[in-house]
Each structure stands twice: as C-alpha cells, then as structure tokens.
Coordinates of C-alpha atoms in Angstrom, one line a residue:
Chain A
M1 CA -30.3 -20.3 -30.6
N2 CA -28.2 -22.9 -28.5
L3 CA -24.9 -22.3 -26.8
L4 CA -22.8 -24.0 -29.6
E5 CA -24.6 -22.1 -32.2
I6 CA -23.8 -18.8 -30.5
L7 CA -20.2 -19.6 -30.0
S8 CA -19.8 -20.4 -33.6
Y9 CA -20.2 -16.8 -34.7
G10 CA -17.0 -14.9 -35.4
F11 CA -18.2 -11.7 -33.8
I12 CA -19.1 -13.4 -30.6
Q13 CA -15.8 -15.1 -30.5
R14 CA -14.1 -11.8 -30.8
A15 CA -16.2 -10.2 -28.1
L16 CA -15.6 -13.2 -25.7
L17 CA -11.7 -13.1 -26.4
A18 CA -11.4 -9.4 -26.0
G19 CA -13.8 -9.2 -23.1
V20 CA -11.9 -11.9 -21.1
L21 CA -8.6 -10.1 -21.8
I22 CA -9.9 -6.7 -20.7
A23 CA -11.7 -8.2 -17.7
L24 CA -8.5 -9.9 -16.7
L25 CA -6.6 -6.6 -16.7
C26 CA -9.4 -4.6 -14.8
S27 CA -10.0 -7.2 -12.2
V28 CA -6.2 -7.7 -11.5
L29 CA -5.4 -4.0 -11.3
G30 CA -8.8 -3.5 -9.4
V31 CA -7.4 -5.3 -6.4
F32 CA -4.5 -2.8 -6.0
L33 CA -6.7 0.2 -6.7
V34 CA -9.4 -0.8 -4.2
L35 CA -6.9 -1.6 -1.4
R36 CA -5.1 1.7 -2.1
R37 CA -8.5 3.4 -1.9
L38 CA -8.3 4.6 -5.5
S39 CA -11.2 2.6 -6.7
L40 CA -12.9 5.6 -8.3
I41 CA -9.9 6.3 -10.4
G42 CA -11.6 4.1 -13.2
D43 CA -14.6 6.3 -13.1
G44 CA -12.6 9.5 -13.4
L45 CA -10.5 8.1 -16.2
A46 CA -13.5 6.8 -18.0
H47 CA -14.8 10.4 -18.1
V48 CA -11.6 11.6 -19.5
T49 CA -11.9 8.8 -22.1
F50 CA -15.3 10.2 -23.0
G51 CA -13.7 13.6 -23.6
S52 CA -10.8 12.1 -25.6
T53 CA -13.2 10.0 -27.7
A54 CA -15.1 13.1 -28.5
I55 CA -11.8 14.7 -29.7
A56 CA -11.1 11.5 -31.7
L57 CA -14.5 11.5 -33.4
A58 CA -14.2 15.3 -34.1
L59 CA -10.9 14.5 -35.9
K60 CA -12.7 11.7 -37.8
F61 CA -10.7 9.0 -36.0
Y62 CA -13.0 5.9 -35.7
S63 CA -12.8 2.5 -33.9
A64 CA -9.2 1.4 -33.3
L65 CA -7.9 4.7 -34.5
S66 CA -9.8 6.5 -31.8
L67 CA -7.5 4.7 -29.3
L68 CA -4.5 6.4 -30.7
V69 CA -6.1 9.7 -29.6
S70 CA -7.6 8.5 -26.4
M71 CA -4.6 6.6 -24.9
P72 CA -2.1 9.5 -24.6
I73 CA -4.7 11.8 -23.3
V74 CA -6.0 9.3 -20.5
L75 CA -2.4 8.4 -19.7
L76 CA -1.6 12.0 -19.0
A77 CA -4.8 12.5 -17.1
S78 CA -3.9 9.5 -14.9
L79 CA -0.5 11.1 -14.1
G80 CA -2.3 14.4 -13.5
I81 CA -4.5 12.8 -10.8
L82 CA -1.3 11.4 -9.2
K83 CA 0.4 14.8 -9.3
L84 CA -2.6 16.5 -7.8
T85 CA -2.7 14.1 -5.0
E86 CA 1.0 14.3 -4.3
K87 CA 1.6 18.0 -4.8
G88 CA -1.7 19.6 -4.8
R89 CA -2.6 19.2 -1.2
L90 CA -5.7 17.2 -2.4
S91 CA -7.0 13.7 -1.4
G92 CA -7.3 11.1 -4.1
D93 CA -11.1 11.4 -4.5
T94 CA -10.9 15.2 -5.0
A95 CA -8.2 15.0 -7.5
I96 CA -10.2 12.2 -9.3
G97 CA -13.3 14.5 -9.2
L98 CA -11.5 17.4 -10.7
V99 CA -10.0 15.5 -13.6
S100 CA -13.3 13.6 -14.1
A101 CA -15.1 17.0 -14.4
L102 CA -12.6 18.3 -16.9
G103 CA -13.0 15.1 -19.1
I104 CA -16.7 15.0 -19.2
S105 CA -17.2 18.7 -19.7
A106 CA -14.7 18.8 -22.5
G107 CA -16.5 15.9 -24.1
V108 CA -19.9 17.6 -23.8
I109 CA -18.6 20.7 -25.4
L110 CA -16.8 18.9 -28.2
A111 CA -19.8 16.7 -29.0
S112 CA -21.9 19.9 -28.9
V113 CA -19.6 21.7 -31.4
G114 CA -19.3 18.7 -33.6
G115 CA -23.1 18.6 -34.2
G116 CA -24.4 16.8 -31.1
Y117 CA -24.1 13.3 -29.9
N118 CA -23.8 10.8 -32.7
V119 CA -24.1 6.9 -32.6
D120 CA -20.4 6.4 -32.3
L121 CA -20.2 8.6 -29.1
L122 CA -23.2 6.9 -27.5
S123 CA -21.7 3.5 -28.1
Y124 CA -18.7 4.5 -26.0
L125 CA -21.0 5.6 -23.2
F126 CA -22.7 2.2 -22.9
G127 CA -20.2 -0.1 -24.6
N128 CA -20.6 -2.3 -27.6
I129 CA -18.4 -5.4 -27.3
L130 CA -20.3 -7.3 -29.9
S131 CA -19.2 -4.8 -32.6
I132 CA -15.5 -5.2 -31.7
R133 CA -13.2 -5.6 -34.7
S134 CA -10.2 -7.9 -35.2
E135 CA -7.7 -5.1 -34.9
E136 CA -9.2 -4.0 -31.6
V137 CA -8.9 -7.6 -30.3
A138 CA -5.2 -7.6 -31.4
I139 CA -4.6 -4.3 -29.6
A140 CA -6.4 -5.7 -26.5
A141 CA -4.2 -8.8 -26.6
L142 CA -1.0 -6.9 -27.1
L143 CA -1.8 -4.5 -24.1
C144 CA -3.0 -7.4 -21.9
V145 CA 0.3 -9.2 -22.4
G146 CA 2.2 -6.0 -21.6
V147 CA 0.2 -5.1 -18.6
M148 CA 0.3 -8.5 -17.1
L149 CA 4.0 -8.8 -17.7
L150 CA 4.5 -5.4 -15.8
V151 CA 2.2 -6.5 -13.0
T152 CA 4.1 -9.8 -12.7
L153 CA 7.4 -8.1 -12.6
Y154 CA 6.4 -5.4 -10.1
Y155 CA 4.0 -7.8 -8.0
H156 CA 5.8 -7.4 -4.8
E157 CA 6.3 -3.7 -5.1
L158 CA 2.6 -3.3 -5.9
F159 CA 1.7 -5.6 -3.0
A160 CA 4.0 -3.5 -0.7
I161 CA 2.6 -0.1 -1.7
S162 CA -1.0 -1.5 -1.3
F163 CA -0.2 -2.6 2.2
S164 CA 1.5 0.6 3.3
D165 CA 3.2 3.5 1.5
E166 CA 5.4 4.2 4.5
L167 CA 6.6 0.7 5.0
A168 CA 7.4 0.3 1.3
Q169 CA 9.5 3.4 1.3
V170 CA 11.5 2.2 4.1
S171 CA 12.0 -1.1 2.2
G172 CA 13.8 1.1 -0.4
I173 CA 10.8 0.9 -2.9
R174 CA 10.4 4.1 -5.0
T175 CA 6.7 4.5 -4.3
S176 CA 6.0 7.4 -6.6
Y177 CA 7.5 5.3 -9.5
I178 CA 5.3 2.3 -8.6
N179 CA 2.2 4.4 -8.0
A180 CA 2.8 5.9 -11.5
I181 CA 3.1 2.5 -13.0
L182 CA -0.2 1.6 -11.4
V183 CA -2.2 4.5 -12.6
L184 CA -0.6 4.2 -16.1
L185 CA -1.6 0.7 -16.5
T186 CA -5.1 1.5 -15.1
A187 CA -5.5 4.2 -17.8
L188 CA -4.6 1.8 -20.5
S189 CA -7.2 -0.8 -19.2
V190 CA -9.8 1.9 -18.9
V191 CA -9.4 2.9 -22.6
L192 CA -9.8 -0.7 -23.6
A193 CA -12.6 -1.3 -21.4
M194 CA -14.9 1.5 -22.6
K195 CA -15.6 -0.8 -25.7
L196 CA -16.6 -3.7 -23.4
V197 CA -18.8 -2.1 -20.7
G198 CA -18.9 1.6 -21.8
I199 CA -17.7 4.7 -19.9
M200 CA -20.7 4.6 -17.5
L201 CA -19.9 1.1 -16.2
I202 CA -16.1 0.8 -16.2
S203 CA -15.5 1.4 -12.6
A204 CA -17.8 -1.6 -12.0
L205 CA -15.3 -3.8 -13.9
L206 CA -12.4 -2.5 -11.7
I207 CA -14.2 -2.5 -8.3
V208 CA -16.7 -5.4 -8.2
P209 CA -14.4 -8.5 -8.8
A210 CA -11.8 -7.0 -6.3
A211 CA -14.6 -6.4 -3.8
S212 CA -16.0 -9.9 -4.1
A213 CA -12.5 -11.5 -3.8
L214 CA -11.9 -9.5 -0.6
Q215 CA -14.8 -11.3 1.0
L216 CA -13.4 -14.8 0.4
A217 CA -9.7 -14.6 -0.2
R218 CA -7.3 -16.0 2.3
G219 CA -4.1 -14.5 1.0
F220 CA -3.0 -11.7 -1.3
K221 CA -2.2 -13.9 -4.3
V222 CA -5.5 -15.9 -3.8
C223 CA -7.3 -12.4 -3.8
I224 CA -5.9 -11.5 -7.2
I225 CA -6.6 -14.9 -8.7
L226 CA -10.3 -14.9 -7.4
A227 CA -10.8 -11.3 -8.8
A228 CA -9.4 -12.5 -12.2
L229 CA -11.7 -15.6 -12.2
Q230 CA -14.8 -13.4 -11.4
G231 CA -13.8 -10.8 -14.0
C232 CA -13.4 -13.2 -16.8
G233 CA -16.2 -15.5 -15.7
S234 CA -18.7 -12.6 -15.5
V235 CA -17.8 -11.4 -19.1
V236 CA -18.4 -14.8 -20.6
I237 CA -21.7 -15.4 -18.7
G238 CA -22.7 -11.7 -19.3
I239 CA -22.2 -11.9 -23.0
I240 CA -24.0 -15.2 -23.5
V241 CA -26.8 -14.2 -21.3
S242 CA -27.2 -10.9 -23.2
I243 CA -27.4 -12.7 -26.6
M244 CA -29.7 -15.4 -25.3
A245 CA -32.1 -12.9 -23.5
N246 CA -31.6 -10.0 -26.0
L247 CA -30.2 -7.7 -23.3
P248 CA -27.3 -5.1 -23.5
A249 CA -24.0 -6.9 -23.0
S250 CA -22.4 -4.2 -20.9
A251 CA -25.2 -4.1 -18.3
S252 CA -25.5 -8.0 -18.3
I253 CA -21.7 -8.2 -17.5
V254 CA -22.0 -5.8 -14.6
M255 CA -25.2 -7.5 -13.3
V256 CA -23.5 -10.9 -13.3
N257 CA -20.6 -9.3 -11.5
L258 CA -22.8 -7.9 -8.9
L259 CA -24.6 -11.4 -8.4
F260 CA -21.1 -12.9 -7.8
F261 CA -20.5 -10.1 -5.2
A262 CA -23.7 -11.1 -3.5
A263 CA -22.8 -14.6 -3.6
A264 CA -19.3 -13.9 -2.1
C265 CA -20.9 -12.0 0.7
L266 CA -23.3 -14.8 1.5
T267 CA -20.5 -17.4 1.3
R268 CA -18.4 -15.3 3.7
R269 CA -21.2 -15.1 6.2
I270 CA -21.5 -19.0 6.2
L271 CA -17.7 -19.8 6.1
Y272 CA -16.4 -17.1 8.4
P273 CA -19.4 -16.1 10.6
K274 CA -16.8 -14.6 13.2
H275 CA -15.3 -12.2 10.8
S276 CA -18.4 -11.2 8.8
N277 CA -19.4 -8.2 10.9
Chain B
M1 CA 31.6 -4.0 16.2
P2 CA 31.9 -0.3 17.2
G3 CA 30.4 2.3 14.8
R4 CA 28.1 5.2 14.5
I5 CA 24.7 4.2 13.3
V6 CA 22.8 7.5 13.4
T7 CA 24.2 11.0 13.4
T8 CA 22.2 14.3 13.2
E9 CA 23.6 17.7 13.1
L10 CA 21.4 20.6 13.9
L11 CA 18.4 18.8 12.3
S12 CA 15.3 20.8 12.0
C13 CA 11.9 20.0 10.7
S14 CA 8.9 22.2 9.9
Y15 CA 5.3 21.5 9.1
R16 CA 2.8 24.2 7.8
E17 CA 2.0 24.9 11.4
G18 CA 5.6 25.8 12.2
R19 CA 8.8 24.1 13.4
V20 CA 8.4 20.7 15.0
L21 CA 12.1 20.0 15.6
E22 CA 14.9 22.4 16.2
D23 CA 18.6 21.8 16.0
I24 CA 18.6 18.2 17.0
S25 CA 22.3 16.9 17.3
V26 CA 22.6 13.2 18.6
Q27 CA 24.7 10.2 17.9
V28 CA 23.5 6.7 18.2
E29 CA 26.3 4.1 18.5
R30 CA 26.1 0.4 17.4
G31 CA 24.1 -1.7 19.9
D32 CA 22.5 1.3 21.7
Y33 CA 18.8 0.9 22.7
V34 CA 17.5 4.5 22.8
G35 CA 14.2 5.3 24.3
I36 CA 12.8 8.6 22.7
V37 CA 10.4 10.1 25.0
G38 CA 8.7 13.5 25.4
P39 CA 5.1 15.0 25.6
N40 CA 2.5 14.7 22.8
G41 CA 3.6 17.0 19.9
S42 CA 7.2 17.2 20.9
G43 CA 8.4 15.8 17.6
K44 CA 9.4 12.2 18.6
S45 CA 7.8 10.6 15.6
T46 CA 8.9 13.3 13.4
L47 CA 12.5 12.6 14.3
V48 CA 12.5 9.0 13.4
K49 CA 10.4 9.7 10.2
A50 CA 13.0 12.3 9.3
L51 CA 15.8 9.8 9.9
L52 CA 14.0 7.3 7.6
G53 CA 13.4 9.9 4.7
L54 CA 9.6 10.0 5.4
V55 CA 9.5 13.6 6.5
A56 CA 11.6 16.4 4.8
I57 CA 14.5 17.9 6.9
S58 CA 14.2 21.7 6.6
S59 CA 17.7 22.4 7.8
G60 CA 20.7 20.5 9.2
S61 CA 21.7 16.9 8.3
A62 CA 21.3 13.3 9.0
R63 CA 23.6 10.3 8.4
L64 CA 22.7 6.7 8.6
F65 CA 25.6 4.2 8.8
G66 CA 27.9 7.2 8.0
T67 CA 26.0 7.8 4.7
P68 CA 24.2 11.2 4.1
L69 CA 20.5 10.3 4.2
A70 CA 20.0 11.6 0.6
D71 CA 22.6 9.0 -0.6
F72 CA 21.5 6.2 1.6
R73 CA 20.3 3.0 -0.2
E74 CA 21.1 0.2 2.2
W75 CA 17.5 -0.2 3.3
H76 CA 18.1 -3.8 4.1
K77 CA 20.0 -2.7 7.2
I78 CA 16.8 -1.0 8.7
G79 CA 13.7 -2.6 10.2
Y80 CA 10.8 -0.3 10.9
L81 CA 7.6 -0.8 12.9
P82 CA 5.1 2.2 12.8
Q83 CA 2.2 2.7 14.9
S84 CA 0.5 -0.4 13.7
L85 CA -3.3 0.3 14.3
H86 CA -3.0 3.4 11.9
L87 CA -1.3 1.3 9.4
V88 CA -3.2 -1.8 8.8
N89 CA -6.4 -1.9 6.7
P90 CA -8.5 -4.5 8.5
V91 CA -9.8 -6.0 5.1
F92 CA -6.4 -6.2 3.7
P93 CA -6.3 -9.9 2.5
S94 CA -2.7 -10.9 3.1
T95 CA -1.7 -13.7 5.4
V96 CA 0.7 -13.4 8.3
H97 CA 3.3 -15.1 6.1
E98 CA 2.9 -12.9 3.0
T99 CA 2.9 -9.8 5.3
V100 CA 6.2 -10.7 7.0
G101 CA 7.6 -11.5 3.6
L102 CA 7.3 -7.9 2.7
G103 CA 10.2 -7.2 5.1
L104 CA 12.5 -9.1 2.8
L105 CA 12.0 -7.0 -0.2
S106 CA 14.7 -4.5 0.9
T107 CA 17.2 -7.4 0.4
K108 CA 16.1 -8.2 -3.2
R109 CA 17.0 -6.7 -6.6
F110 CA 14.5 -6.2 -9.4
P111 CA 12.6 -8.3 -10.2
K112 CA 12.0 -9.0 -6.6
R113 CA 11.1 -12.6 -5.8
L114 CA 11.0 -14.6 -2.7
N115 CA 12.6 -18.1 -2.9
R116 CA 12.4 -21.2 -0.8
S117 CA 15.0 -20.1 1.6
D118 CA 13.2 -16.8 2.1
H119 CA 10.1 -18.7 3.1
G120 CA 12.1 -20.7 5.5
I121 CA 13.5 -17.4 7.0
I122 CA 9.9 -16.1 7.3
S123 CA 8.7 -19.2 9.2
K124 CA 11.9 -19.2 11.4
T125 CA 11.3 -15.5 12.4
L126 CA 7.6 -16.3 13.2
D127 CA 8.8 -19.1 15.4
E128 CA 11.3 -17.0 17.2
L129 CA 8.5 -14.6 18.1
S130 CA 6.2 -17.6 19.2
I131 CA 3.6 -16.7 16.4
L132 CA 4.2 -19.6 13.9
D133 CA 0.7 -20.8 14.6
L134 CA -0.6 -17.6 13.1
E135 CA 1.3 -18.1 9.8
H136 CA -1.8 -18.7 7.7
K137 CA -4.2 -16.3 9.4
L138 CA -5.3 -13.1 7.7
I139 CA -3.9 -10.0 9.4
G140 CA -7.4 -8.7 9.8
E141 CA -8.2 -11.6 12.1
L142 CA -5.4 -10.9 14.6
S143 CA -5.7 -9.1 18.0
G144 CA -3.7 -6.0 18.8
G145 CA -0.9 -7.8 20.5
Q146 CA -0.6 -10.5 17.8
L147 CA -0.7 -7.8 15.1
Q148 CA 2.1 -6.0 16.9
R149 CA 4.3 -9.3 16.9
V150 CA 3.6 -9.8 13.3
L151 CA 4.6 -6.3 12.3
L152 CA 7.8 -6.8 14.5
A153 CA 8.5 -10.0 12.7
R154 CA 8.1 -8.1 9.4
A155 CA 10.7 -5.5 10.8
I156 CA 13.3 -7.9 11.8
V157 CA 12.9 -10.7 9.0
N158 CA 15.7 -8.9 7.0
N159 CA 18.1 -9.2 10.1
P160 CA 18.4 -5.4 10.3
E161 CA 21.2 -3.6 12.1
L162 CA 18.9 -0.8 13.1
L163 CA 15.3 -1.3 14.4
V164 CA 13.2 1.8 14.5
L165 CA 9.9 1.5 16.5
D166 CA 7.3 4.3 16.6
E167 CA 5.0 4.1 19.6
P168 CA 4.7 0.4 19.0
T169 CA 2.8 -0.3 22.2
A170 CA 0.2 2.6 22.0
A171 CA -2.8 0.2 21.6
L172 CA -1.6 -2.6 23.9
D173 CA -2.6 -3.4 27.5
P174 CA 0.2 -3.0 30.2
E175 CA 1.0 -6.7 30.3
T176 CA 1.3 -7.1 26.6
R177 CA 3.3 -3.9 26.5
D178 CA 5.8 -5.1 29.0
R179 CA 6.3 -8.4 27.2
F180 CA 6.8 -6.5 24.0
Y181 CA 9.4 -4.4 25.6
T182 CA 11.2 -7.5 26.9
M183 CA 11.1 -9.0 23.4
I184 CA 12.8 -5.8 21.9
A185 CA 15.5 -6.0 24.7
D186 CA 16.1 -9.6 23.8
I187 CA 16.5 -8.8 20.1
N188 CA 18.8 -5.9 21.1
R189 CA 21.1 -8.1 23.1
S190 CA 20.9 -11.3 21.3
R191 CA 21.2 -9.9 17.7
G192 CA 23.3 -6.9 18.5
V193 CA 20.7 -4.7 16.9
T194 CA 20.6 -1.0 17.5
V195 CA 17.1 0.2 18.6
L196 CA 15.4 3.4 18.5
L197 CA 12.1 3.3 20.2
V198 CA 9.5 6.2 20.4
T199 CA 7.2 6.1 23.4
H200 CA 5.5 8.5 25.8
D201 CA 5.9 5.8 28.5
S202 CA 9.4 6.7 29.9
G203 CA 9.0 4.6 33.0
A204 CA 8.3 1.3 31.2
I205 CA 11.0 1.9 28.6
G206 CA 13.6 2.8 31.0
E207 CA 13.9 -0.6 32.4
H208 CA 15.3 -1.8 29.0
A209 CA 16.8 1.2 27.2
S210 CA 20.5 2.0 27.5
K211 CA 19.9 5.6 26.6
M212 CA 17.0 8.0 26.9
L213 CA 16.4 10.9 24.5
Y214 CA 14.1 13.4 25.9
L215 CA 12.6 15.8 23.3
D216 CA 10.3 18.7 23.4
K217 CA 11.0 20.1 19.9
K218 CA 14.6 20.4 21.2
V219 CA 16.8 17.9 23.0
L220 CA 16.2 18.4 26.6
F221 CA 18.2 15.3 27.8
Y222 CA 20.3 12.6 26.0
G223 CA 22.1 10.1 28.1
S224 CA 21.8 6.9 30.1
F225 CA 18.6 6.0 32.0
D226 CA 20.5 6.3 35.3
Q227 CA 21.6 9.8 34.3
F228 CA 18.1 10.6 33.2
C229 CA 16.8 9.7 36.7
C230 CA 19.5 11.7 38.4
S231 CA 19.3 14.8 36.1
P232 CA 18.3 18.0 37.9
E233 CA 16.9 19.3 34.7
M234 CA 14.5 16.3 34.4
S235 CA 13.7 16.6 38.1
S236 CA 12.7 20.3 37.6
L237 CA 10.8 19.3 34.5
F238 CA 8.7 16.5 36.1
G239 CA 8.9 17.3 39.7
E240 CA 10.9 15.1 42.1
H241 CA 8.0 12.7 43.0
S242 CA 7.1 12.2 39.4
Q243 CA 10.6 11.6 38.5
H244 CA 11.0 9.1 41.1
L245 CA 7.8 7.3 40.0
M246 CA 9.0 7.4 36.4
C247 CA 12.4 6.0 37.3
H248 CA 11.1 3.3 39.7
R249 CA 12.4 0.1 38.3
H250 CA 9.9 -2.8 38.3

C-alpha cells in the first residue's frame, strides 16, 4: 500500500485529523505542565478517565456518548488535585497519586462488577485512533478550538505562573484561577487523548513534545511552537508508520515522539555544547 | 510628592511552628530607602511577603498606598524582586526580553498583550541596567549577577512607585553585591522610587539606606542609619566593636 492510497481512506483521514488536533492540545498544555512540575497530572487524570469510562460502559454509554460521562468526572478530579495541593498540605505528585489510585481502583471494581474487562474498555487502555468516528472528530475539533482560544487569551498569565507563582501574584494575576484553567483544559485534553494513544500512554503525549522543545527552544513562544510541531508531526508519522508496518498506532506515535526527543537531545549537544551538561 | 506608602499596625504573622512576627507597626514614606535587617529567622522576608499578600496576616493590619491590603489592586505600582536563585528554573526557556516583559503584565487589562511600545520599554530598561546585550539570551544561560540584574529589570520595567527586594544579593560576591546596592540607590534617587530591601548585611546596606528596620520577630529599631549606629539598644545587642564595624562607611 503506498502513501497516497493510505491517505485516501476515510478512517485514516479522520484519524489523522483528530490525532493532529488532540496532539496540538496536549503538546501546548504540556509545556506549561512540565514547567510547573505537574507533568504527571496527565497520568493521574488518565487513570480517572479509566474509572469514568468503566462507569460510562456500565451505563451502556458507548463511543462519543462515553465522553459525556467521562468529562465531568475528570474535570472534577482535576480540580480535586488542585485543591489537595493547595489546601491538603500535599505536594502535587502526592495529590496526583491519590486521585490516580482512586480512578484506577474504581475502574477495576466497576469493570469487575460489570462482568470483567470487555473489548471497549481495553480499547481505551491502549487507544484506537483508527476507529474514531466522525462525531468524535467533531467533538475534538470543537474542544481544540475552545482550548486553543483560552490558551491564546490567557497566554501571558499561563507564562507568568509557569515562571513563578509568587511573581505572578505580585503582578496582580489570580494564580489560583489560572491554575484552575490550566488543569481543566488538561482534563479535557486527556479525555480526548485516550482515544488517540490510550490511558497508558497519555502522559507521553503531554510530556515528550515539551521535553524535546525544552532542549532546543530559545524563547518561550518558540518552545510552545516546537512542542506543537513535534506533537502533530509524531501523530502523522506514527499513524502512517503503524499502518505500513502493521503496528499499534498508539505505541508508534509515542515511539516517534521519543525518537524526536533523542534527536533534540543530540542536536542540543551539537548546537549548544556549553549548556548541555 | 509626600505620602505614606506602607503602613502596618500591630501586624502579626504565624506559621505552624509559631509566631514569626509580633505587633509590627511601621510607616514607610514616599522616597524612603528602608533596609530591613535582622538575624536568620527574624521574620524579615515574612514581613515583606505579608505586605505583598503572599503570606497571611494573623492579626493587625497593613495598608499599601493608603489602601487596606485586602482591597489593594494597584499592583502596577509595585516591583518585586525575590531571592532569585530559589525562583528561577534553570531550564526555563524564556529569553531575557520575554522574562522582563512579564513585569509589564500588572499594567495590562485582560486579554494581556504587549505592544510595540512595551517592547521598546523593555529594551530601554535593559539598556539602563547595561544588560541590553543579554536581551536574546535564555535566563538559564546567565551568571548569578546577570540574572539578578535581569530580575531587577523585570521589577522596575513597569516604573513602580514601591520596589520590594528580598535578599537580592544572597548569592552574589561582595563586589557584585556593592554594585547592585549602588544601582538600587540610583533608582531610588533618580526615579523617586520607595525601596524596601531585606538583607542580613546591615553594614553594606547602611551606606545607601535612608532608614534601617531591625527585626527580631518584633521591631527592635526603626530609624535612620545614623541613629542606628548611635543607638545604645543596638550597641548592647551587637557589642560596641561589632556595631562600629557594621556602621563603618566604606
């Protein structure tokens, strides 16, 4: 099968479009999360997504409808992580661990009560972008526009809290409000991304493009653009490679991302040897 | 222009370990350069953080520019420079220009955008502090002294009326530290900016500060540097010899 033939299939076009949109969201938000040392929030929220998907499937809500159940639950969990960090005398990683444990154990219990793991639930564990439906692409597109609009409007506030909460506060920025926006946008992106790379690999989509961009970027805006380019590029390359080599799409996308990361580290060593250690 | 910039009345702050500040009542007038000194754990940083709303006040009150702290919204009047080495993530990817631009956000309404004139102000501020050549460097590539100047540029780029500096020279060598203090004194004089500077280096700051606030959970002294050097309370606290060394002007 040649490239043009691959691209002529409707299901592949849908997968590429949705994949690029979701990767764009994850990689842009990932820069802020990594710099705020909240990079594992994606993992924690993915586990909550697993639990919420088990609830959706138990209620017989499938495909796009399952998003209706998952989204409010994951949004609440993201605010829960924030509150535990702010008020619960817990560090971010401990709060993420607690919420993550709740999500995954609830999912396992519900799956067990509902007659064990079925194909649908497993597809959420490892992702199945090639089976994405038109209505799911439409939801991804709508959310992508909404999230990118908010990121654009709050760009400087997000930049400021990533640099320093304390300085942002003294600049009159309501840091708890901006933090809440960041984790809520992340929660929405995680729910969408579970179809693309699956619950097990979502955090890679958030972290790896940002980590690569940090190796090379000379400027904050440049860092976001580089992360977005890598996120989108790795989805396109990953999906095409997976079809041509008959490999799972989710793992292929993550492996391409990791190759980009290795290349970025190598390039940094060559371009900026003084700052590589 | 006369006016009271900072007023505290019986201000107290507590952490879980207990009271850090007790009944602090001070007034800072426009144009003052106040050196806040005291031993480790005396509550110096807590006091300036409480004044900026970063630490909760357990009792008493504080006013900034005559407005109770809880109602204060004119953050563009304030420039703040924290202990920089604790602040900066060495892999943070922003350039010096972008970082200094963050200081202008307090002057902007939603959606906050920097225009061409703002970029001109950023470059002009960097030029004033003789660091324009660093404009496109990443902050992770700077030395301690350069980073300190960049964060100072960030603190003054919005042309503040009150500049708060929390142990800004902690990581600097004595020569760079003295240059830094001179720079702050120039800003205080040329721009008429009121300065609150936390340091444990009372000797070096005394050369520039118009007032000294000596804290050890309570206010032990608040007055001019000359009064500080003649104060019998300070003499009994430090011993005459140490007081003489501390007050010896370079």
